[in-house]
XYZ file of C-alpha atoms in Angstrom:
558
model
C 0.000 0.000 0.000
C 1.584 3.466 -0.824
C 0.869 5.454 2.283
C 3.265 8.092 3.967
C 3.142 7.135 8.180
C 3.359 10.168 10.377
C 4.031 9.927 13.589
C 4.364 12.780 16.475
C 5.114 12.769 20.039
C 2.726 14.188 22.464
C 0.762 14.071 25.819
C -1.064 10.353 26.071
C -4.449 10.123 24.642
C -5.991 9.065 27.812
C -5.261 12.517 29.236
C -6.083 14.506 26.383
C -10.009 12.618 26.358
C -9.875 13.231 30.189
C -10.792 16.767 29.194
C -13.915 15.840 26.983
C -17.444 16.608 28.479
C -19.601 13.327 29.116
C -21.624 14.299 25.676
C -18.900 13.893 23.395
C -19.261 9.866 24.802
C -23.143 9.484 25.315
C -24.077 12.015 22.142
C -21.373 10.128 20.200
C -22.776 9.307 16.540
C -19.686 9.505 13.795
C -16.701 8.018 14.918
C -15.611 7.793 11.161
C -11.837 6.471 11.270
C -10.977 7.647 7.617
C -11.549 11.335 6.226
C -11.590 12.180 2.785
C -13.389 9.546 -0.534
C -11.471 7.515 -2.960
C -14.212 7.862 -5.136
C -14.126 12.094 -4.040
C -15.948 14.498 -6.039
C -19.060 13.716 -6.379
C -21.455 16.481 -6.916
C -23.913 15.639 -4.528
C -21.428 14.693 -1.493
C -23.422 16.101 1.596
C -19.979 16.817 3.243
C -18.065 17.814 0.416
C -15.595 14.907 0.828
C -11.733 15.142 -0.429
C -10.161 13.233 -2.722
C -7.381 12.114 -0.806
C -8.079 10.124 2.554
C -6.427 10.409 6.188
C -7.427 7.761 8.199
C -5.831 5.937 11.199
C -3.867 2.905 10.664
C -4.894 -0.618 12.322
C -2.972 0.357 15.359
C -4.193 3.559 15.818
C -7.511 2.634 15.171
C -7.061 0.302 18.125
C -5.263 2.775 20.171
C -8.027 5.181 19.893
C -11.390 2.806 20.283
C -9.632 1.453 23.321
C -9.000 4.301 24.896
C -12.311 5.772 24.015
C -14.123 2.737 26.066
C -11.901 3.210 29.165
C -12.649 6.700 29.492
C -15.847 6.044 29.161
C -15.751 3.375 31.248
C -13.821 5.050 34.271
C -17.007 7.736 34.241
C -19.490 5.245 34.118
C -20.750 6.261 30.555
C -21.941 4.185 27.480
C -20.893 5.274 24.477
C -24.005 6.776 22.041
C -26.373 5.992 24.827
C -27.987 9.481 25.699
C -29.012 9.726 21.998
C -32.738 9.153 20.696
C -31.952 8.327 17.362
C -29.995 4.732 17.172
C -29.299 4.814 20.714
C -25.739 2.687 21.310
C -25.145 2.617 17.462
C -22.357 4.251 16.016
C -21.900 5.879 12.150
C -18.585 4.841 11.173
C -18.999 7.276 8.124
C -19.678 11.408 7.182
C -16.808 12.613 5.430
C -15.496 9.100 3.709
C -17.018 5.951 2.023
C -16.558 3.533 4.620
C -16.982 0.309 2.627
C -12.941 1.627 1.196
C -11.664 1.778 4.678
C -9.290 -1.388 4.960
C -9.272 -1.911 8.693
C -13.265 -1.873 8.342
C -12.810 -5.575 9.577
C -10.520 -4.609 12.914
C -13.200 -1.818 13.708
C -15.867 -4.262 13.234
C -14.032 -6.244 16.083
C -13.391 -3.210 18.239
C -17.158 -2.098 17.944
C -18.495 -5.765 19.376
C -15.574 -6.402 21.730
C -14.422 -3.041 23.154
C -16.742 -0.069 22.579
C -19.980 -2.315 22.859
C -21.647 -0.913 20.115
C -24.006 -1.489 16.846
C -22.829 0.362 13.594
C -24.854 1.763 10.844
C -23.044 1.548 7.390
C -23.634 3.522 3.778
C -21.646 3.288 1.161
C -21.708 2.591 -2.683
C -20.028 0.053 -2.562
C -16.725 -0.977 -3.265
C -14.399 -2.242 -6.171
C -14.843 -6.054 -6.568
C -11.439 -5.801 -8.493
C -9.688 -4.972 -5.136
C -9.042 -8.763 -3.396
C -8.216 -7.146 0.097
C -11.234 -5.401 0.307
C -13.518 -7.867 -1.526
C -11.848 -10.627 1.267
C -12.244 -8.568 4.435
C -16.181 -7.122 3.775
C -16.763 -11.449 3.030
C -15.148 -12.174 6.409
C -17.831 -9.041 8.064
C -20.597 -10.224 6.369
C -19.600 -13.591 7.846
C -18.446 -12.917 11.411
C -20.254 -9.745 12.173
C -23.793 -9.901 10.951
C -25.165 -9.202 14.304
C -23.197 -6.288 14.554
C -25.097 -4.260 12.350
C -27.766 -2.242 12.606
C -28.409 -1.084 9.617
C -26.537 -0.899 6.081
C -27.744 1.459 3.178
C -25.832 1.254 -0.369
C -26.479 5.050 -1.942
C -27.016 4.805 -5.873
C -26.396 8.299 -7.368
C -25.494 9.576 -10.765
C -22.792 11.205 -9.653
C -20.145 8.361 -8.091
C -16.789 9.181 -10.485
C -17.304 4.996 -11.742
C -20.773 5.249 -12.607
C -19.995 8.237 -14.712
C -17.420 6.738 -16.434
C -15.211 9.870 -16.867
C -12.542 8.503 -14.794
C -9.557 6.789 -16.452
C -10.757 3.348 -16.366
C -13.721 3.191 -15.053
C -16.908 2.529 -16.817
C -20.686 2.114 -16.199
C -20.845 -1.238 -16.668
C -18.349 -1.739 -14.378
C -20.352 0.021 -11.774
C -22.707 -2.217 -12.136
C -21.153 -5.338 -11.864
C -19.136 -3.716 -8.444
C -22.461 -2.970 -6.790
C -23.758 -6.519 -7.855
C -20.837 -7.724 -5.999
C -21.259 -6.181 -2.961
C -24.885 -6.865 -2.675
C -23.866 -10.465 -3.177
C -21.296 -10.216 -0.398
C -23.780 -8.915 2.304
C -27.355 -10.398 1.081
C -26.747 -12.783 4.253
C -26.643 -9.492 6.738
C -28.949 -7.455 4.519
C -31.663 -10.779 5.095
C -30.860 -11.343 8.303
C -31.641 -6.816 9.495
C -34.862 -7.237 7.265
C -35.184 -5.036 4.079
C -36.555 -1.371 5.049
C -35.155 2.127 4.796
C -33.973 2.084 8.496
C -32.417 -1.696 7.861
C -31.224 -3.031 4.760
C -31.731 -0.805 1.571
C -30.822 0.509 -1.686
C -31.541 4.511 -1.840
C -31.680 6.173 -4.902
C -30.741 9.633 -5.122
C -31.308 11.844 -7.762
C -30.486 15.535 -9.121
C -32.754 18.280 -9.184
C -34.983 18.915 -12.375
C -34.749 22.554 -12.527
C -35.432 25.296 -14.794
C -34.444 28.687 -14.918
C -36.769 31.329 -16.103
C -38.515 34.592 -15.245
C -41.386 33.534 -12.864
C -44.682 35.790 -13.567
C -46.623 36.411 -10.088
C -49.949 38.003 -10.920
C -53.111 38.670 -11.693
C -55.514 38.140 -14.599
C -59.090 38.640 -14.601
C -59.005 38.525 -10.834
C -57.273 34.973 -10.579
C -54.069 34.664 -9.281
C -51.011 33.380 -11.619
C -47.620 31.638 -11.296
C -45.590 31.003 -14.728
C -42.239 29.523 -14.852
C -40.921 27.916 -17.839
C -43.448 25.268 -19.008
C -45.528 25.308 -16.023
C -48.388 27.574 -15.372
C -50.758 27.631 -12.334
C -53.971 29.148 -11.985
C -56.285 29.911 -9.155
C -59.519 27.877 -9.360
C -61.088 31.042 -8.059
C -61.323 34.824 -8.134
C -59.763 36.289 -4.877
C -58.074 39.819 -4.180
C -56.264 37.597 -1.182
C -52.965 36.873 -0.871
C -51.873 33.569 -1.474
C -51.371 32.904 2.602
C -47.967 31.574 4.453
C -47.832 27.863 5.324
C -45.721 26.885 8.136
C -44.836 23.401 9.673
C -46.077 23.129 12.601
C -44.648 19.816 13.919
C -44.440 16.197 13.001
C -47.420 14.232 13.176
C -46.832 10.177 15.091
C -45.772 8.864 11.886
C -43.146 11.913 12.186
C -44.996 13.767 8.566
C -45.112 17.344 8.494
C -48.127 19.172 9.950
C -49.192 22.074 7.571
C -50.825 25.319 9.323
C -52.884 25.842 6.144
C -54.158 23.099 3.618
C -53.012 24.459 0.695
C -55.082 26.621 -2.219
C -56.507 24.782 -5.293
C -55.528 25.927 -8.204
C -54.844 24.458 -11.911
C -51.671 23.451 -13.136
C -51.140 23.160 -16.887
C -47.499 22.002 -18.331
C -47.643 23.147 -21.826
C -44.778 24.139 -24.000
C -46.141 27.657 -25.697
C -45.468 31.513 -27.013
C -48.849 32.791 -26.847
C -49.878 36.025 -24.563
C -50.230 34.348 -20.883
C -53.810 36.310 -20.766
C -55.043 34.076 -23.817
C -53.243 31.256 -22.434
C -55.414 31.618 -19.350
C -58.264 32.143 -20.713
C -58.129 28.941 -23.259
C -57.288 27.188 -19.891
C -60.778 28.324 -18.388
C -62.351 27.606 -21.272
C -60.988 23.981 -21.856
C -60.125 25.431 -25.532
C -55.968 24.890 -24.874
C -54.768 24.310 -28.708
C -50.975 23.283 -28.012
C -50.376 19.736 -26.143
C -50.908 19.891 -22.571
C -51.084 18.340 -19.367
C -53.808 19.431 -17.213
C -54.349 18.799 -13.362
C -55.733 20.280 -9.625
C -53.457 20.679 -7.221
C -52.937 22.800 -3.708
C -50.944 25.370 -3.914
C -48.617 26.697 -1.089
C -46.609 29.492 -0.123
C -43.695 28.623 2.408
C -40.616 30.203 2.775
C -37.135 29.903 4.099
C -34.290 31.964 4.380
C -33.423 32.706 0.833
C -37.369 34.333 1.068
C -40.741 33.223 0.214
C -41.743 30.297 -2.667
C -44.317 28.275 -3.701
C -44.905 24.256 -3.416
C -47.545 22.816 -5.663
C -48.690 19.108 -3.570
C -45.417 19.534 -1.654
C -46.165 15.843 -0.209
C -47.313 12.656 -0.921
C -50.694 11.687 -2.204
C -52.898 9.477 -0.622
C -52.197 6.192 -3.684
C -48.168 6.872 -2.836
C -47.609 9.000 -5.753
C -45.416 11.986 -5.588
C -45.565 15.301 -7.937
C -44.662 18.138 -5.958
C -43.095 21.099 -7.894
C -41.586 24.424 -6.232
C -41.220 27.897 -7.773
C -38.616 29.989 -6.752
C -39.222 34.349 -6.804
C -35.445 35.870 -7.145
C -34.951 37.469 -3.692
C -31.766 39.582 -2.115
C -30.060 36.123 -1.314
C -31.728 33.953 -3.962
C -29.751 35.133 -7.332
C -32.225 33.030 -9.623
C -35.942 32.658 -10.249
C -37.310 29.338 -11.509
C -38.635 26.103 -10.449
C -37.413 22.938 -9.242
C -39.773 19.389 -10.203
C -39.493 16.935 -7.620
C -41.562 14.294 -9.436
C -40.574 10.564 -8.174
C -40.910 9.266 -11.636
C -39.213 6.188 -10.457
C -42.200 5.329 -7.577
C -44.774 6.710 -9.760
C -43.835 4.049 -12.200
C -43.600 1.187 -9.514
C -47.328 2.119 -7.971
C -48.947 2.216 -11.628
C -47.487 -1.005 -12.579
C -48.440 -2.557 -9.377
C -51.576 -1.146 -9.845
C -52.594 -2.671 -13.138
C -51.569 -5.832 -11.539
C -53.807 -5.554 -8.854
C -51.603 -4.570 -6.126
C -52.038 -2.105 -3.091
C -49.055 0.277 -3.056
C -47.627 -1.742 -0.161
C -48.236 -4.840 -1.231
C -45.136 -6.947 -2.302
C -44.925 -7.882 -5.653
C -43.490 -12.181 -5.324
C -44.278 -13.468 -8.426
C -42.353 -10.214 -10.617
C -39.928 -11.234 -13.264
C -37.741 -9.546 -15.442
C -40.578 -9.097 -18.149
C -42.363 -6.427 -15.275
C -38.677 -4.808 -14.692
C -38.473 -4.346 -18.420
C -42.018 -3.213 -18.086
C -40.692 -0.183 -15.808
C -38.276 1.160 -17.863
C -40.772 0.886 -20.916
C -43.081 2.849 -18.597
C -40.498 5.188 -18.226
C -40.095 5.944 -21.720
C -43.426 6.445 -22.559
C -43.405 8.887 -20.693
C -40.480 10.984 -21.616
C -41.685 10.318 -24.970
C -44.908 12.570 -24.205
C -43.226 14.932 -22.442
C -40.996 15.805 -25.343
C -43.330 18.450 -26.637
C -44.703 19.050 -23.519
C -41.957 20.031 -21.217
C -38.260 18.938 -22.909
C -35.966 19.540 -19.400
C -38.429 16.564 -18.086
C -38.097 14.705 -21.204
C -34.227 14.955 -20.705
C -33.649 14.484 -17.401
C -35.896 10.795 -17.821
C -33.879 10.126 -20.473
C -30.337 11.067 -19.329
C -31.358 10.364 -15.625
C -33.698 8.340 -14.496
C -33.715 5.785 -16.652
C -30.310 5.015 -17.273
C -30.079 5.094 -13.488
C -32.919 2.282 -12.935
C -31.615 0.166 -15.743
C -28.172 0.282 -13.706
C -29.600 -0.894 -10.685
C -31.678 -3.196 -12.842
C -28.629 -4.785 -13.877
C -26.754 -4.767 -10.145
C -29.514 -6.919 -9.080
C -29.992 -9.080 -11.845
C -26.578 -9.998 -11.717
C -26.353 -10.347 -8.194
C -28.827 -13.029 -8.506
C -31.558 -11.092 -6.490
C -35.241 -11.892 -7.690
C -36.833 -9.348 -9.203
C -39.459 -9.332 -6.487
C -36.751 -6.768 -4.893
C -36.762 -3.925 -7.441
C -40.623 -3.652 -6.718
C -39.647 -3.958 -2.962
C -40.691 -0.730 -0.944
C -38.434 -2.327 1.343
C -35.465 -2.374 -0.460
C -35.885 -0.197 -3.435
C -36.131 3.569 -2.281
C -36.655 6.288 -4.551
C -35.798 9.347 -2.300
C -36.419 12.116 -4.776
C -34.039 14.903 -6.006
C -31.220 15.421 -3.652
C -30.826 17.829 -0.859
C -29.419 21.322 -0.550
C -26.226 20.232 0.993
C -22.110 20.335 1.010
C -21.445 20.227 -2.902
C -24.921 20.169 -4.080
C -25.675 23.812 -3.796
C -24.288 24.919 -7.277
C -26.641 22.480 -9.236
C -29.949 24.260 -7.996
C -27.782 27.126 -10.104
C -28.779 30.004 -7.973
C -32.149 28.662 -6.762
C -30.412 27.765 -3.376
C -28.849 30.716 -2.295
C -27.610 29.877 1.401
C -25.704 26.000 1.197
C -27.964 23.763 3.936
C -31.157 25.546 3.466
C -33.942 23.720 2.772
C -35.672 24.124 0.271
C -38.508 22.422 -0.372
C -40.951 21.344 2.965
C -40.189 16.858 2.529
C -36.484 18.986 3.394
C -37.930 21.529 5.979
C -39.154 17.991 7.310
C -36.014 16.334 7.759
C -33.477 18.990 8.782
C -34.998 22.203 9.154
C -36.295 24.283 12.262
C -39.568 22.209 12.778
C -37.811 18.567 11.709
C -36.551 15.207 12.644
C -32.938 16.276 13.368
C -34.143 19.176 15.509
C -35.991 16.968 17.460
C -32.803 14.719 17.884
C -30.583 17.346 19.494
C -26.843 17.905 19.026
C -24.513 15.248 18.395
C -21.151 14.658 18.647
C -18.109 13.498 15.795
C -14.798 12.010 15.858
C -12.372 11.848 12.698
C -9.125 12.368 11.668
C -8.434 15.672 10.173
C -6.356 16.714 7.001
C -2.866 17.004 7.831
C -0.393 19.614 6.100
C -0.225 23.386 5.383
C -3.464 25.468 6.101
C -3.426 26.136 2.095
C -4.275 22.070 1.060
C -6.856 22.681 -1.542
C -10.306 22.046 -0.756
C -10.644 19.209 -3.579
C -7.983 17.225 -1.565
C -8.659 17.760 1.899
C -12.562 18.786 1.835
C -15.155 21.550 2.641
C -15.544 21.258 6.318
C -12.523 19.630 7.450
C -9.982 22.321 9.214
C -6.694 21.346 8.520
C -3.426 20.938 11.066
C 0.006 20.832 11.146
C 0.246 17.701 12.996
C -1.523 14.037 12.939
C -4.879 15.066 14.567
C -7.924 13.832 16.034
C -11.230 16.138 15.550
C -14.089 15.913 18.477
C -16.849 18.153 17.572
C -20.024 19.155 18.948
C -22.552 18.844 15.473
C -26.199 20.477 15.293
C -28.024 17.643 12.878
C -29.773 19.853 10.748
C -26.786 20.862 9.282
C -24.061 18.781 10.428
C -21.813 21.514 10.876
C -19.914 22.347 14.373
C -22.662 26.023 14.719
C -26.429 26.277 15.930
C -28.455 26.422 12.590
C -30.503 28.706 14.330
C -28.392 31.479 15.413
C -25.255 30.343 14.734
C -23.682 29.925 17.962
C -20.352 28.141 17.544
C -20.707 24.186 19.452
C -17.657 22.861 21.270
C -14.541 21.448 19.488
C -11.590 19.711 20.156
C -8.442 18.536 18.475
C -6.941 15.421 20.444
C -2.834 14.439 18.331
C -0.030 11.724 19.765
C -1.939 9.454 16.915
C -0.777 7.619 13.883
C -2.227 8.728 10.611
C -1.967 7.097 7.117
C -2.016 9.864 4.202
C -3.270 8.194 0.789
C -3.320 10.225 -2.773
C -6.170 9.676 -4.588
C -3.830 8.186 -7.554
C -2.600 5.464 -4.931
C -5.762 5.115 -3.589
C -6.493 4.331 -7.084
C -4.180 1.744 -7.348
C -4.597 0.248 -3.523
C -7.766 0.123 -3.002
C -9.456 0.640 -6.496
C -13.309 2.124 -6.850
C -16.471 1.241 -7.957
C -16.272 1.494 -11.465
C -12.956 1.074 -12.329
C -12.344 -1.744 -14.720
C -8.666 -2.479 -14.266
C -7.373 -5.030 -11.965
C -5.449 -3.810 -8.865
């Protein structure tokens, strides 16, 4: 392996953790033992991950968990007890892909044995071409099944191998890496029980956006929103504003809880020049002459702190389907106007074909075969097919998105000899929608997302906002190795959020969950840190990463 050891002399470890307050033990959640992504770059990393890696060797590794469990230990603590979300399970990941780690197998042991802990893993995947790494996750899956609690594989257009733009790596590839490693751990993923909190495949995938002038008026009394191809209409006269929805709170199956149920209105998608008066009118009339696509929906208004903006059916309807779209008004801190469509073409698709088969939306699907997967990505096409002179950025995106992203993970399981009962799982199979606003994904809402962890849309608001799931949770607490070198490393090598020191380092740091980041979303208070050194590192390029440890995608052998 071609890795530069550092090594530095300073006051023990034991003393240094001596000085930690009892949260950074019982609000423990990352202990991530690697910072920094062989496969770095992608465009939607939440973290904005490097694309070299620092991570402690076996032996400090070791050094560190043990001395982590006496201290806790000596003040009567457990680790990542005092947390309400996985309480006594650790995230062995934030910053890195942990599946590339390649003492993954000795932390494994240190987890069960020393630190008496679960751990929750996400990854996508890892090279199958790499024999280390493809023999020490076999020996996890084997010995340590019972020591998970949870293990998500991400599927994203963005990893480096599934875009093929690499040197050497290839789509095809990609596929037959994530088949591999599905293959490795279907004995864990069985045993947890498919579900999105267990044992799942997520699929993630990027905004479909346009950017245009968005018209907020009136006509003939009604109001009107245009953006691109999308025009709403009130379904009645009013001289009222459109009013402010706020969550509220999360209902027992922790859904948002609107203050206001939304405004009906009519959306038409059209593609069309004419006056937006006449276009109105032939809407009332039901005397539309170009090809259209008609619907009711409830409008909202939210906003957040780029300023106000609008969310047609911001949630899911009551058969499973989802169709929200946003508009976005240019603001002071929001340099763009234009409109986002979160549209999960991919569940849409499942719940129609299960439909015409005579299945609830949460029914399984056990006697599938590949004929109904085909069936999916035929479905799929139709439809971009009529939305080509409807609305061509949707036509595009299911074309050079979507479906070249489904047929992948078509493939992975296919060839990883999974029935195809699981693509119709809602188990297994997760369509999560357009990504986030976070770490690296900021510039691809182009200006629509003017402050980077905002959310923007209310399934976000939901999940990581004021009135959300991670609120709720409280802070947390993370421990990782931090960049080593001169404060000037470039942020494509070392990361976004990582500070970087002179000397092998340990970072504690108090987190706030809705954003991850070591400062109260709220009011941006700065949260504790600490920086613990007398460690070993190991310092890996990306181009010996590359040739160590390979990445998904990458066809040649290593």
């Amino acid at each position: 392996m071609t890795t530069a050891a550092i090594h530095t002399e300073t006051p023990p470890l034991r003393e240094q953790l001596r000085q930690l307050p009892d949260e950074a033990f019982t609000r423990l959640q990352y202990f991530a033992p690697e910072v920094g992504c062989v496969a770095g770059g992608c465009a939607m990393c939440s973290q904005g991950a490097g694309r070299e890696t620092w991570r402690l060797s076996r032996q400090g590794l070791i050094d560190v968990a043990t001395a982590l469990a006496d201290e806790a230990s000596r003040r009567g603590l457990r680790l990542a007890s005092g947390r309400i979300h996985r309480p006594g399970v650790l995230f062995p990941y934030l910053d890195n892909d942990i599946a590339s780690y390649p003492y993954l197998d000795t932390y494994c042991e240190l987890a069960r044995d020393v630190l008496d802990v679960k751990l929750r893993l996400s990854t996508i995947g890892f090279s199958s071409r790499a024999p280390r790494l493809t023999q020490m996750h076999t020996r996890i899956a084997a010995i340590f099944g019972d020591l998970f609690d949870g293990i998500r594989f991400s599927l994203t257009p963005y990893a480096a191998g599934y875009q093929g733009k690499a040197p050497g790596t290839s789509r095809d590839t990609y596929a037959t890496d994530l088949a591999h490693a599905l293959a490795v751990y279907r004995p864990v993923l069985d045993r947890l029980g498919h579900g999105p909190a267990t044992a799942a495949v997520e699929m993630r995938f990027p905004p479909l956006l346009g950017i245009h002038p968005l018209a907020d008026t009136r006509i003939d009394g009604r109001h009107v929103l245009a953006c691109g191809p999308h025009l709403f209409i009130a379904a009645q006269p009013t001289d009222q504003d459109l009013p402010e929805t706020r969550i509220t709170g999360l209902d027992q199956r922790t859904q948002p809880i609107y203050s206001h149920p939304g405004t009906p209105y009519l959306h038409i998608r059209a593609t069309s020049d004419r006056p937006l008066a006449d276009r109105i009118h032939d809407a009332l009339h039901g005397t539309t002459p170009e090809p259209h696509h008609l619907r009711e929906v409830h409008l909202h208004q939210f906003s957040n702190t780029d300023g106000r903006y609008y969310a047609a059916d911001p949630d899911f309807h009551p058969d499973g389907t989802f169709t929200a779209l946003h508009l976005y008004p240019a603001t002071d801190r929001r340099r763009a106007s234009g409109y986002t469509d979160a549209t999960r073409w991919f569940l849409n698709a499942i719940l129609a074909h299960k439909h015409d088969h005579g299945l609830a939306r949460r029914d399984p699907f056990p006697a599938a075969t590949g004929t109904d997967v085909d069936a999916i990505l035929g479905r799929l096409q139709t439809q971009a097919d009529n939305l080509t002179n409807l609305d061509q950025a949707a036509a595009h995106h299911l074309n050079h998105t979507v479906i070249p992203l489904i047929a992948t993970y078509a493939l992975a399981l296919e060839r990883a000899d999974y029935p195809a009962s699981t693509f119709f799982s809602r188990d297994f199979t997760v369509d999560t929608g357009q990504i986030v606003n976070q770490g690296r994904a900021q510039h691809l809402f182009r200006g629509l997302a003017g402050t980077n962890g905002e959310p923007m849309t209310p399934r976000e608001e939901r999940g990581f906002g004021q009135a959300s799931l991670s609120t709720i949770r409280g802070p947390i607490w993370r421990i990782t190795p931090v960049p080593q070198g001169p404060a000037t490393i470039p942020a494509a090598r070392a990361g976004r959020k990582n500070p970087t020191t002179p000397t092998p380092s340990l970072l504690v740091e108090e987190l706030d969950p809705c954003h991850l980041a070591p400062q109260l979303r709220s009011n941006g208070c700065q949260l504790r840190r600490y920086l613990l050194t007398g460690i070993t590192l190991e310092h890996t390029p990306r181009a010996s990463a590359f040739t160590d440890l390979g990445m998904p995608g990458r066809m040649s052998a290593v």
